Structure formats: structure tokens, C-alpha cells
CSV table of C-alpha atoms and ligand atoms in Angstrom, one decimal:
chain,number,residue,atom,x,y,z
A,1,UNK,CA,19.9,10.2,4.5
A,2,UNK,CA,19.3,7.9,1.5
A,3,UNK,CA,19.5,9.5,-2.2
A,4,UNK,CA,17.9,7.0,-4.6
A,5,UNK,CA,16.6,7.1,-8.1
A,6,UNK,CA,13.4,7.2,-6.3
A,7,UNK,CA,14.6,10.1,-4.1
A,8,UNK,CA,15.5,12.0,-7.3
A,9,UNK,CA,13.0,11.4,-9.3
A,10,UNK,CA,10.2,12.2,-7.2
A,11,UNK,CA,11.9,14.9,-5.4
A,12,UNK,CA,10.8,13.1,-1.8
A,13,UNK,CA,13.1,13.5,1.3
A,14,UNK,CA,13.1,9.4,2.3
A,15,UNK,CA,12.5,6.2,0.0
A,16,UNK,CA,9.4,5.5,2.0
A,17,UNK,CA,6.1,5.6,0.2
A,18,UNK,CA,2.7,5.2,2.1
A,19,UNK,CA,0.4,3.0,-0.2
A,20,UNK,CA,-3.1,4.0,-0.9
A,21,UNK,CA,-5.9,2.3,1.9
A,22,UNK,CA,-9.1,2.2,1.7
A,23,UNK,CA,-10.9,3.6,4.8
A,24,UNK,CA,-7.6,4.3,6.1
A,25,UNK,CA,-5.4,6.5,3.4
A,26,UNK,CA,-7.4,10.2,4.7
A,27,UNK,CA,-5.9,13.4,5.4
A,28,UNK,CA,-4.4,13.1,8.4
A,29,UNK,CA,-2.5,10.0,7.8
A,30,UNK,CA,-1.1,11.0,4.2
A,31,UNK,CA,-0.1,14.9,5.9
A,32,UNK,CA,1.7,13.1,8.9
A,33,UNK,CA,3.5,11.1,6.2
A,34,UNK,CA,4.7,13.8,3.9
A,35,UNK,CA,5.5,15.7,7.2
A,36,UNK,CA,7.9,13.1,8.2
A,37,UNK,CA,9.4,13.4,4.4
A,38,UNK,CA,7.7,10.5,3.0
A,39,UNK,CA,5.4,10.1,0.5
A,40,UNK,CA,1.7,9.5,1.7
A,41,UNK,CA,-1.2,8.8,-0.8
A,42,UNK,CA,-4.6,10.1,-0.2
A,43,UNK,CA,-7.3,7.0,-1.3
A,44,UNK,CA,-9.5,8.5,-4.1
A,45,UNK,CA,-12.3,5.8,-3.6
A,46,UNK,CA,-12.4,6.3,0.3
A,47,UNK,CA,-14.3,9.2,-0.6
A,48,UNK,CA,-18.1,9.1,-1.5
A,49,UNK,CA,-17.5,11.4,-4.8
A,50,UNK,CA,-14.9,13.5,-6.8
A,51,UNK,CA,-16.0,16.2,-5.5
A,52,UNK,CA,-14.9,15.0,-2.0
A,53,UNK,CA,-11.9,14.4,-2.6
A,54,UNK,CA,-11.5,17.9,-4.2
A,55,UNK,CA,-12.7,18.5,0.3
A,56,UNK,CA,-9.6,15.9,1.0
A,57,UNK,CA,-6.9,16.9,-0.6
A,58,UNK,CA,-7.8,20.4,0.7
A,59,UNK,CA,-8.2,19.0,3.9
A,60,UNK,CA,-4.7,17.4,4.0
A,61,UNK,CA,-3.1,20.7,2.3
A,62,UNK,CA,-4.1,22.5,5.5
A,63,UNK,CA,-2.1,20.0,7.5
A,64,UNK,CA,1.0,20.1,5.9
A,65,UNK,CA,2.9,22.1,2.7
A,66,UNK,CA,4.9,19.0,1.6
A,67,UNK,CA,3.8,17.1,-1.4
A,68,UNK,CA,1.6,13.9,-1.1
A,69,UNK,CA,-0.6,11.7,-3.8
A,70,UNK,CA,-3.3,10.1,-4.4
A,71,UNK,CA,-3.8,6.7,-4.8
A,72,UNK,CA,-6.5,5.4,-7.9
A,73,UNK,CA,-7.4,2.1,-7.4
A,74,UNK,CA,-9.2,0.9,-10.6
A,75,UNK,CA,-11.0,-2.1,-10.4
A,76,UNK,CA,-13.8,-3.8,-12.5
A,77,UNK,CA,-17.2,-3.3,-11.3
A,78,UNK,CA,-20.8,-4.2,-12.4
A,79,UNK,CA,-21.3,-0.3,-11.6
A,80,UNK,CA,-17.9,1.5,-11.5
A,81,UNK,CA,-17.1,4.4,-9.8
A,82,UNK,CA,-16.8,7.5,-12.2
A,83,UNK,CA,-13.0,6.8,-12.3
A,84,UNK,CA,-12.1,9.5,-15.0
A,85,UNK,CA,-14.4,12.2,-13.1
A,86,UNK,CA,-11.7,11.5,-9.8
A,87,UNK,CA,-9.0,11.5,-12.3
A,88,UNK,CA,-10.0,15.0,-13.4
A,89,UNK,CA,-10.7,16.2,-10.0
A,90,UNK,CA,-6.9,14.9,-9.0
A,91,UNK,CA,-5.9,16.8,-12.0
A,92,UNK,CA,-7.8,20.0,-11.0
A,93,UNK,CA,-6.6,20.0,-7.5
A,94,UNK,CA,-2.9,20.4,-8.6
A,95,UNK,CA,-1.6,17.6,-7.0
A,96,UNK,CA,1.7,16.1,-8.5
A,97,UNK,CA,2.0,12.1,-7.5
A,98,UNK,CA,-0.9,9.4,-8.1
A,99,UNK,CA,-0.6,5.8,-7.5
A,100,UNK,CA,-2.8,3.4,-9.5
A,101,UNK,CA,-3.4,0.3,-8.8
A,102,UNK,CA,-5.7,-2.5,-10.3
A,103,UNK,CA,-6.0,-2.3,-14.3
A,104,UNK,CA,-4.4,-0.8,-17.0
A,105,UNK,CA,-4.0,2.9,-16.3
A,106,UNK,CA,-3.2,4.4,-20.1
A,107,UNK,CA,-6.2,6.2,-20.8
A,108,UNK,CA,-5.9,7.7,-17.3
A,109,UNK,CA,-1.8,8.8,-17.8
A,110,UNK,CA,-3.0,10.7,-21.2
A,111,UNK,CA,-4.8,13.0,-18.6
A,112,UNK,CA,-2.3,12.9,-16.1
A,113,UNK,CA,1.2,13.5,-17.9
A,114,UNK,CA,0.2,16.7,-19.5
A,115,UNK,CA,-0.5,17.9,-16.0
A,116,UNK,CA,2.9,17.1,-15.1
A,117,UNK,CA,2.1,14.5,-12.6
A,118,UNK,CA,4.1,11.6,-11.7
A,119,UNK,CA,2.6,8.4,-11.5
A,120,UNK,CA,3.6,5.2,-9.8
A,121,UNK,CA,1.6,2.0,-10.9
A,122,UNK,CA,1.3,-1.0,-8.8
A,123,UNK,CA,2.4,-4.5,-10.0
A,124,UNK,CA,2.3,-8.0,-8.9
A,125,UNK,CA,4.1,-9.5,-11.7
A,126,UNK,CA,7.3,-8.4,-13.2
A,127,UNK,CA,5.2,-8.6,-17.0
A,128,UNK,CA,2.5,-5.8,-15.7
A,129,UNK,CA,5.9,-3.6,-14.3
A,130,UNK,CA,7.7,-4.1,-18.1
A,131,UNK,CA,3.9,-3.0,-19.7
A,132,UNK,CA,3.6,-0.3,-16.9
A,133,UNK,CA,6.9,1.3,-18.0
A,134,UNK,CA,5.9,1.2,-21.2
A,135,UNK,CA,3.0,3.0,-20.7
A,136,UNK,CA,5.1,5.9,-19.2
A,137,UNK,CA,4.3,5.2,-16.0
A,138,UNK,CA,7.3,7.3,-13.6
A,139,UNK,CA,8.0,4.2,-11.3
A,140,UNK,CA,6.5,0.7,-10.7
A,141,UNK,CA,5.4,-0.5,-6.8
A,142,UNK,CA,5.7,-4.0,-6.7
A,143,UNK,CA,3.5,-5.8,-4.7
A,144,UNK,CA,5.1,-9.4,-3.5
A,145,UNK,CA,3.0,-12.7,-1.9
A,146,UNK,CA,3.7,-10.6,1.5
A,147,UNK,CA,0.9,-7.6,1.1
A,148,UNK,CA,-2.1,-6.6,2.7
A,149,UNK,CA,-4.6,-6.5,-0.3
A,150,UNK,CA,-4.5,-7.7,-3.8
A,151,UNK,CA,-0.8,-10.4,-4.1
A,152,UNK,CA,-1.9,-11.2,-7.8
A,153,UNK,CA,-2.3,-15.3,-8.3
A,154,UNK,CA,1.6,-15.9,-8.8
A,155,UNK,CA,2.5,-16.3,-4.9
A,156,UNK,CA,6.0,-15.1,-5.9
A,157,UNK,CA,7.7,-13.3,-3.1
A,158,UNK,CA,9.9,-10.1,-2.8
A,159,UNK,CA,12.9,-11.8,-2.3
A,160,UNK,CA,12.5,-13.2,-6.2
A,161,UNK,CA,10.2,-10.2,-8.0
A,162,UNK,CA,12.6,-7.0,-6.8
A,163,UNK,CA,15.3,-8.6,-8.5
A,164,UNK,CA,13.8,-10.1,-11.7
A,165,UNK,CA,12.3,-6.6,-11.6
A,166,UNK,CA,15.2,-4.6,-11.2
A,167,UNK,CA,17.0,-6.6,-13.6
A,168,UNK,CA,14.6,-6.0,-16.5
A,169,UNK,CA,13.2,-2.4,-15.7
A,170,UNK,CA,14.5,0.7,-16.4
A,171,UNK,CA,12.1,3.3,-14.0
A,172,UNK,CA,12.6,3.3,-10.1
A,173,UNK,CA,10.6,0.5,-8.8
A,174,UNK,CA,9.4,0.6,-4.8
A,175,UNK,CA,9.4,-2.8,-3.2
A,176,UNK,CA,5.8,-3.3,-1.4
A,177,UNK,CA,4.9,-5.8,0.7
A,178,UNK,CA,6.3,-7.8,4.1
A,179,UNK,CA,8.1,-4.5,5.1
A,180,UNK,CA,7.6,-3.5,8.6
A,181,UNK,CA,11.2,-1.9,9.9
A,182,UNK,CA,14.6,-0.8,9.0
A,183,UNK,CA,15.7,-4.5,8.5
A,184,UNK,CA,13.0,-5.0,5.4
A,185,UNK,CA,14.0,-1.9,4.3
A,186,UNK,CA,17.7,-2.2,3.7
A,187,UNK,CA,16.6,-5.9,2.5
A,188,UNK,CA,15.2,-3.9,-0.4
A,189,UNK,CA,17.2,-1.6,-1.4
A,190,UNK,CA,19.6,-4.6,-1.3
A,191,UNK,CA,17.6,-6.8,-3.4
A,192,UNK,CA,17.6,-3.4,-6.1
A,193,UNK,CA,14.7,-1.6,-4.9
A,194,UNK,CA,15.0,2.6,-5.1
A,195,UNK,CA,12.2,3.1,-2.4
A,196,UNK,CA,10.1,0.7,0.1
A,197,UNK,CA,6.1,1.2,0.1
A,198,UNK,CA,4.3,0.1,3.1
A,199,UNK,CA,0.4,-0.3,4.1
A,200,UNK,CA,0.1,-2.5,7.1
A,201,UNK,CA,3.2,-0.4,9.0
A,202,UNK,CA,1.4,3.1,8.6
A,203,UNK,CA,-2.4,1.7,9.8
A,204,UNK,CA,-0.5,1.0,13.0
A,205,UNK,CA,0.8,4.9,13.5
A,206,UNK,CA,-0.9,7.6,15.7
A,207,UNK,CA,-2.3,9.4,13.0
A,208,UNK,CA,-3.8,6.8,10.9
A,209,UNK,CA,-7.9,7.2,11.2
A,210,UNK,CA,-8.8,3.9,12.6
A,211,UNK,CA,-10.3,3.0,16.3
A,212,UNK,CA,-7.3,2.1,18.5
A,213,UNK,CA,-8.1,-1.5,18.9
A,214,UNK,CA,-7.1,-2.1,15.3
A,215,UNK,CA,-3.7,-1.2,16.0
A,216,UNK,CA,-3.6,-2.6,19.3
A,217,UNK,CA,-4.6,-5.6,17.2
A,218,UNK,CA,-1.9,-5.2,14.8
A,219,UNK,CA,0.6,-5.1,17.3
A,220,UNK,CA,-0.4,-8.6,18.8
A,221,UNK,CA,-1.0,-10.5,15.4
A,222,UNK,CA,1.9,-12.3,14.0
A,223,UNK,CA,2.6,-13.4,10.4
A,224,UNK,CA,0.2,-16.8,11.4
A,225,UNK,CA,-3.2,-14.3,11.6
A,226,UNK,CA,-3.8,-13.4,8.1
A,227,UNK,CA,-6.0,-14.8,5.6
A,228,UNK,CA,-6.0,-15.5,1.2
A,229,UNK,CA,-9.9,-14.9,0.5
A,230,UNK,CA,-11.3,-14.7,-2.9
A,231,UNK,CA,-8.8,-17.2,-4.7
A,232,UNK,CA,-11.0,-19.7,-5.9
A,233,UNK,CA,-12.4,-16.4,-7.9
A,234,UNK,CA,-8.3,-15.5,-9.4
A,235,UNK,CA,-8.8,-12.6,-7.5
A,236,UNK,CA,-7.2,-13.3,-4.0
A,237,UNK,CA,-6.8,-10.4,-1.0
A,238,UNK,CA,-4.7,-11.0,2.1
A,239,UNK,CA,-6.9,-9.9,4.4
A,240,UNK,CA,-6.7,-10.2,8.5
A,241,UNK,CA,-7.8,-13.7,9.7
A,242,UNK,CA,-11.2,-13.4,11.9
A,243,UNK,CA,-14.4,-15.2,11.5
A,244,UNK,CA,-15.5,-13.3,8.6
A,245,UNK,CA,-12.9,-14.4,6.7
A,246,UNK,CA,-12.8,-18.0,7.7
A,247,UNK,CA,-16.5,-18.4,7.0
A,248,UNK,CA,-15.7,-17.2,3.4
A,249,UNK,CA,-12.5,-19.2,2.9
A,250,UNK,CA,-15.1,-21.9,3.8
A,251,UNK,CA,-17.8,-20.7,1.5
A,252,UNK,CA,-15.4,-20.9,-1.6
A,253,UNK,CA,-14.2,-24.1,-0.5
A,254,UNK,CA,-17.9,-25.6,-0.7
A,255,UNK,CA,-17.9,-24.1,-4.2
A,256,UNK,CA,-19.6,-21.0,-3.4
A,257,UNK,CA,-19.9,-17.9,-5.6
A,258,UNK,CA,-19.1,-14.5,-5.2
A,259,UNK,CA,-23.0,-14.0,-4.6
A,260,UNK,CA,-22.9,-16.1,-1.6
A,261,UNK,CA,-20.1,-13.8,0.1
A,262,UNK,CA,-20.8,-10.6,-1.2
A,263,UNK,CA,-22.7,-9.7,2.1
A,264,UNK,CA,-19.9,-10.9,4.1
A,265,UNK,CA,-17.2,-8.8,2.1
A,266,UNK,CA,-19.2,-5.6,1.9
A,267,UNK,CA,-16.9,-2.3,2.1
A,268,UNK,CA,-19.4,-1.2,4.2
A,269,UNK,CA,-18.8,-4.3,6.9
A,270,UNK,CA,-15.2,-3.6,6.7
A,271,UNK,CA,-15.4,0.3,7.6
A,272,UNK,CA,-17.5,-0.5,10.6
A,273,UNK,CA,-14.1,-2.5,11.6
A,274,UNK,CA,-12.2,0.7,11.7
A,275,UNK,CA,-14.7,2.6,13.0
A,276,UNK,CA,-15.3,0.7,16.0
A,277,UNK,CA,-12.9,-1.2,16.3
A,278,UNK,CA,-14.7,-4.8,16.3
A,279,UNK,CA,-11.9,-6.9,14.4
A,280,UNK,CA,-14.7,-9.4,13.7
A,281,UNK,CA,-17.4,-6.8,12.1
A,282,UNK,CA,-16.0,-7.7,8.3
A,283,UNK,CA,-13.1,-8.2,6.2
A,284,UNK,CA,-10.3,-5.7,6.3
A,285,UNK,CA,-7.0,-6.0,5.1
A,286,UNK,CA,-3.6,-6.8,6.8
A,287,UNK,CA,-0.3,-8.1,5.4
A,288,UNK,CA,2.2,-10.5,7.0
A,289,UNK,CA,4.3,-7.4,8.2
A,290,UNK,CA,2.3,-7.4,11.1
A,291,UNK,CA,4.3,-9.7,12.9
A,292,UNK,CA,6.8,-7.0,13.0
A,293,UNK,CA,4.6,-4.1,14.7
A,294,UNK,CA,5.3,-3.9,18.1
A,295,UNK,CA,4.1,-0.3,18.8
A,296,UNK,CA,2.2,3.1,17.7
A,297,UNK,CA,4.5,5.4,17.1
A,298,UNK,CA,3.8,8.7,15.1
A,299,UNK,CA,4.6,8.8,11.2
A,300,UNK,CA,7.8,10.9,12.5
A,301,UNK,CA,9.3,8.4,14.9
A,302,UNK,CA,8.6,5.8,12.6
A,303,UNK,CA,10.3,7.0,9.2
A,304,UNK,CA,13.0,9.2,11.1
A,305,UNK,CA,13.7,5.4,13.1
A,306,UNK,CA,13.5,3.5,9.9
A,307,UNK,CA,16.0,5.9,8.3
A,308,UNK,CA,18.8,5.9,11.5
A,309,UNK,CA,18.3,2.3,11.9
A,310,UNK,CA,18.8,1.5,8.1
A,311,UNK,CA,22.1,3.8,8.4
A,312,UNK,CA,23.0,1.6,11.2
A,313,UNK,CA,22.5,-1.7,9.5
A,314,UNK,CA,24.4,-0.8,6.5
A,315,UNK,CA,27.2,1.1,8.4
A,316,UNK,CA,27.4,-1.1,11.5
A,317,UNK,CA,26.2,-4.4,11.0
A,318,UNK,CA,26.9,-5.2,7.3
A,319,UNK,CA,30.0,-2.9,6.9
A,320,UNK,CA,31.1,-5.1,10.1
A,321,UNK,CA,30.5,-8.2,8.6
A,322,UNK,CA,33.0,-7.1,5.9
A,323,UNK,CA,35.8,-6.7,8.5
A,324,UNK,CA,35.4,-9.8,10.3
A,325,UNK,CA,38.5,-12.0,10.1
A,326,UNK,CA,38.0,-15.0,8.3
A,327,UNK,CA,38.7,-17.6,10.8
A,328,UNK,CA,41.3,-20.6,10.9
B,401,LIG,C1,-6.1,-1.5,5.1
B,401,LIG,C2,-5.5,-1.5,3.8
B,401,LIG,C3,-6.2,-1.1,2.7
B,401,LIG,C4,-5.6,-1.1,1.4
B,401,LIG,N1,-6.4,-0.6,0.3
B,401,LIG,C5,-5.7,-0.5,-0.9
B,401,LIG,C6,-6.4,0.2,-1.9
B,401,LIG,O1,-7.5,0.7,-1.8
B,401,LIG,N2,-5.7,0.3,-3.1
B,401,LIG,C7,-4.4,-0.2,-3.3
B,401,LIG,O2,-3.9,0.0,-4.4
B,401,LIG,N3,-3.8,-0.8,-2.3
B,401,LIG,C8,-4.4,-1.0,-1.1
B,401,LIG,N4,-3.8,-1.6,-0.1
B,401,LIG,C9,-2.4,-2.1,-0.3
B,401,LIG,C10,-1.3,-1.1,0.2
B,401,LIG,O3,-1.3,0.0,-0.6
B,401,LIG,C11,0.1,-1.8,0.1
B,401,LIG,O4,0.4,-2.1,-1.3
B,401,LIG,C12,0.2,-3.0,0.9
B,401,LIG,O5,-0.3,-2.7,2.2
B,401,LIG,C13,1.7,-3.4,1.1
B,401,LIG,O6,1.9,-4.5,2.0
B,401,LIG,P1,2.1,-4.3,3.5
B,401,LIG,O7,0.8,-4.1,4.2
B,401,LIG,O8,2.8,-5.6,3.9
B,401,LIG,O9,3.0,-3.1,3.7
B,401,LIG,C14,-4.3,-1.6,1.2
B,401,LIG,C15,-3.6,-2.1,2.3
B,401,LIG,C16,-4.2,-2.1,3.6
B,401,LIG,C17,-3.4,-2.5,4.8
């Protein structure tokens, strides 16, 4: 067992947090998460309307009756989803965690700290953490060059932002990004991380929502079979490498606009990947910490193996490195 400032805080059993997805963060995934005493986010924007998610988070309630969030992913649109109107409706279902991710979330904390929620907002620079935590943001997730999704434009890794983060910030932060197993979990909490988040780790579990030949995909790809899209537009996803995603890299490398790939990109492309498991059908995301899936186990096994083998490293292998003789 791991007590952490993250552990504390939050009042979760493990320092594992399950990072919002689209398409993939639903019901049954985020329950199986908080089942195995983690803390699982439901994806607000997965849903068509506020007033389905109201229906999710219901939903997951009746799977388990340990806590979970949601995750608010607010990003600028030409027509943007009624972001306060899911606020609220997070608000009015009572649940206590929410992950944002994206923009500036202060006019959306002056809603959710007077209904006692605690919010993690996702970074990708340690200057967003400092301005998150000034905010009043509860804890910063800090998203290194590793992650599936948005990296920022920095390309710093973990192994630098944890801890320049940890060393200026006061809140818990949760190191996300690159972290697959036990050994990128004790990494962390090394490097002065409180908690781990992880996206790409929990798509490849029994519960998550997705056809089987994405995981079975995930499981094959190694670190080599990802993609940066979108960076000629300072707005760059890791996404999985396929032909859709080469055709754009190749788009924006003939000086194409976001116009010319919009069709390509569609959300609606990418949830027919998930849905029938056609890797090729559109652009989803995956982070480099697929190279390190090498099965599908349930959200139990996998956080009640992550915590024995972290206990291991720290007791077995590092403690042991500490009583090796020094030769000569
Ligand atoms: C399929 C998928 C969809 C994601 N969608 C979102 C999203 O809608 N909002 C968000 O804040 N992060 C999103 N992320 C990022 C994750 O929450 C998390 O930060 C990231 O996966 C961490 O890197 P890892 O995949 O190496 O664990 C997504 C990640 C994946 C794999």
C-alpha cells in the first residue's frame, strides 16, 4: 500500500489515476477503475449532451459505490460544446473529482469548489502547473512528450517536468505520460510525483469499451508506432501511427491547413476505430507506453499488479542495490 499526498488528499485507495478518453473513458471502464481502488474519470464530451452524462455517471454509479470523476476537456472550438451546461450537470450529479484539461479552467472551479469537488487540471508545462495552483486547482497531472493526446509544443519529457514540477509546486502533482507498469510507476514517485495517471494502459484492459482488436493492437505496437499530427498548427497529438495519420503528417508537410485534414481527423472517423476495430478507419490516440502492454488484464489485476510489483521494486530491487558491497 502506498500513502501519498495524492492518496490523502483525495481520499483514493492507490496513486493510480485513469485519465479522461474520448470514446473510451464510459462507465464501465471508470467503475472497474474505482473498483480496483483507483481513480477512473468518466469523459464529459464522449457523451452527445449534459444531460447524458447526467445517464453516465448514473450508469457507472450502478456499477460500483466507490468514488470516480469526470474528466472536462475544454478546448477552443468554432462552435463549442455547452461546457458550463456539463459543468453544471457534474455539479448536479454529486460527483466529487473532475479533471480538466485544455484551457484555463477558473471560471469553471468558481462553480466547482463551492460544491466541494476536487479538481485535478492537466499541464504540459511546469508555468500552466504554477498558474493551475494558483487558480486553486486540488492537484496538477502533468502530461510529458510521452502521452497519448495533447504533449504541448515543449517536447520536454517526464524525467525533466516531474521534478522541475515538484520542485516549484506546492499541490500533489500526478505524473502522466510513458507509464505502462510498476517500473514507470516507482520511476515517478521517485522523480517526486504523489500519484501516476495513465490513458494508453487502461484502453488495453477488459473493461475498457473498445473492439478487441485495438487492444490486441496495443499489445503488438511498440514505442516506434506512434505518430505527432497537428504540429505545424502548435497544437500537436500523439496519436497511433496508421495511414490516416501519415497522410496528414504529409498534408502539413506540403503546407496544408487544418481545412484540408479536417475530414481525415473527424471524431467521428476515430470512433468508428473503436467501434470496429479497423485501426486504419481514422485517427485515434496512443502514447509511447504502448511498447510496454503485453496483455489484457482486468482493471483489478492490473492496479493490484502494479501495486505488489512497485512494493517489490522498492523493497527488493532498490533496497538491494543499497546492500550490495562495494567492490575492490
Ligand atoms: C484514446 C485516448 C483518448 C484521450 N482523450 C483525452 C481527452 O479527451 N481529454 C484529455 O484530457 N486527455 C485525453 N487523453 C489523454 C489521457 O488522459 C492521458 O493524459 C494520457 O493518455 C497519458 O499518457 P499515456 O497514454 O502514455 O498513459 C486521451 C488518451 C487516450 C489514449
Amino acid at each position: 500500500m502506498f500513502t501519498t499526498r495524492f492518496t490523502e488528499t483525495f481520499g483514493i485507495e492507490h496513486p493510480i489515476v485513469q485519465g479522461g478518453m474520448q470514446w473510451v473513458g464510459r462507465a464501465e471502464l471508470v467503475a472497474a477503475v474505482a473498483n480496483a481502488g483507483a481513480l477512473g474519470h468518466i469523459t464529459a464530451l464522449t457523451q452527445p449532451t449534459p444531460e447524458d452524462l447526467v445517464k453516465e455517471i448514473e450508469r457507472c454509479r450502478e456499477l460500483t459505490d466507490k468514488p470516480f470523476g469526470v474528466n472536462l476537456t475544454i478546448l477552443p472550438a468554432i462552435t463549442p460544446p455547452p461546457y458550463m451546461e456539463y459543468a453544471q450537470a457534474i455539479v448536479d450529479s454529486g460527483v466529487k473529482y473532475v479533471e480538466t484539461a485544455g484551457n484555463n479552467p477558473t471560471e469553471f472551479l468558481e462553480i466547482f469548489k463551492p460544491a466541494g469537488i476536487k479538481t485535478i487540471h492537466k499541464a504540459t508545462t511546469v508555468r500552466h502547473a504554477l498558474k493551475a495552483q494558483q487558480i486553486g486547482v486540488d492537484a496538477v497531472s502533468i502530461d510529458g512528450f510521452d502521452c497519448a493526446g495533447h504533449p504541448g509544443e515543449d517536447d520536454v519529457t517526464n524525467l525533466i517536468l516531474i521534478p522541475r514540477a515538484a520542485d516549484q509546486l506546492d499541490i500533489p502533482i500526478i505524473a502522466s505520460g510513458g507509464i505502462s507498469d510498476a517500473r514507470g510507476m516507482v520511476a515517478a514517485l521517485a522523480l517526486g510525483a504523489d500519484a501516476i495517471n495513465m490513458g494508453t494502459r487502461f484502453m488495453a484492459t477488459a473493461e475498457s469499451p473498445i473492439h478487441d482488436r485495438v487492444k490486441d493492437h496495443l499489445v503488438q505496437a511498440d514505442e516506434r508506432m506512434t505518430d505527432h499530427i497537428f504540429r505545424s498548427f502548435r497544437n500537436t497529438a500523439r496519436v497511433a501511427k496508421n495511414s490516416v495519420s501519415q497522410e496528414v503528417i504529409r498534408i502539413e508537410k506540403e503546407g496544408g491547413q487544418f481545412e484540408d485534414v479536417r475530414e481525415l481527423v473527424s471524431g467521428a472517423r476515430g470512433r468508428t476505430v473503436y467501434e470496429t476495430g479497423d485501426t486504419d478507419a481514422g485517427i485515434w490516440s496512443a502514447g509511447l507506453s504502448q511498447a510496454l502492454i503485453e496483455d489484457v488484464p482486468t482493471c483489478q489485476e492490473l492496479v493490484d499488479r502494479m501495486i505488489t510489483e512497485a512494493e517489490e521494486i522498492i523493497n527488493d530491487r532498490l533496497a538491494g542495490l543499497l546492500n550490495t558491497p562495494v567492490a575492490g
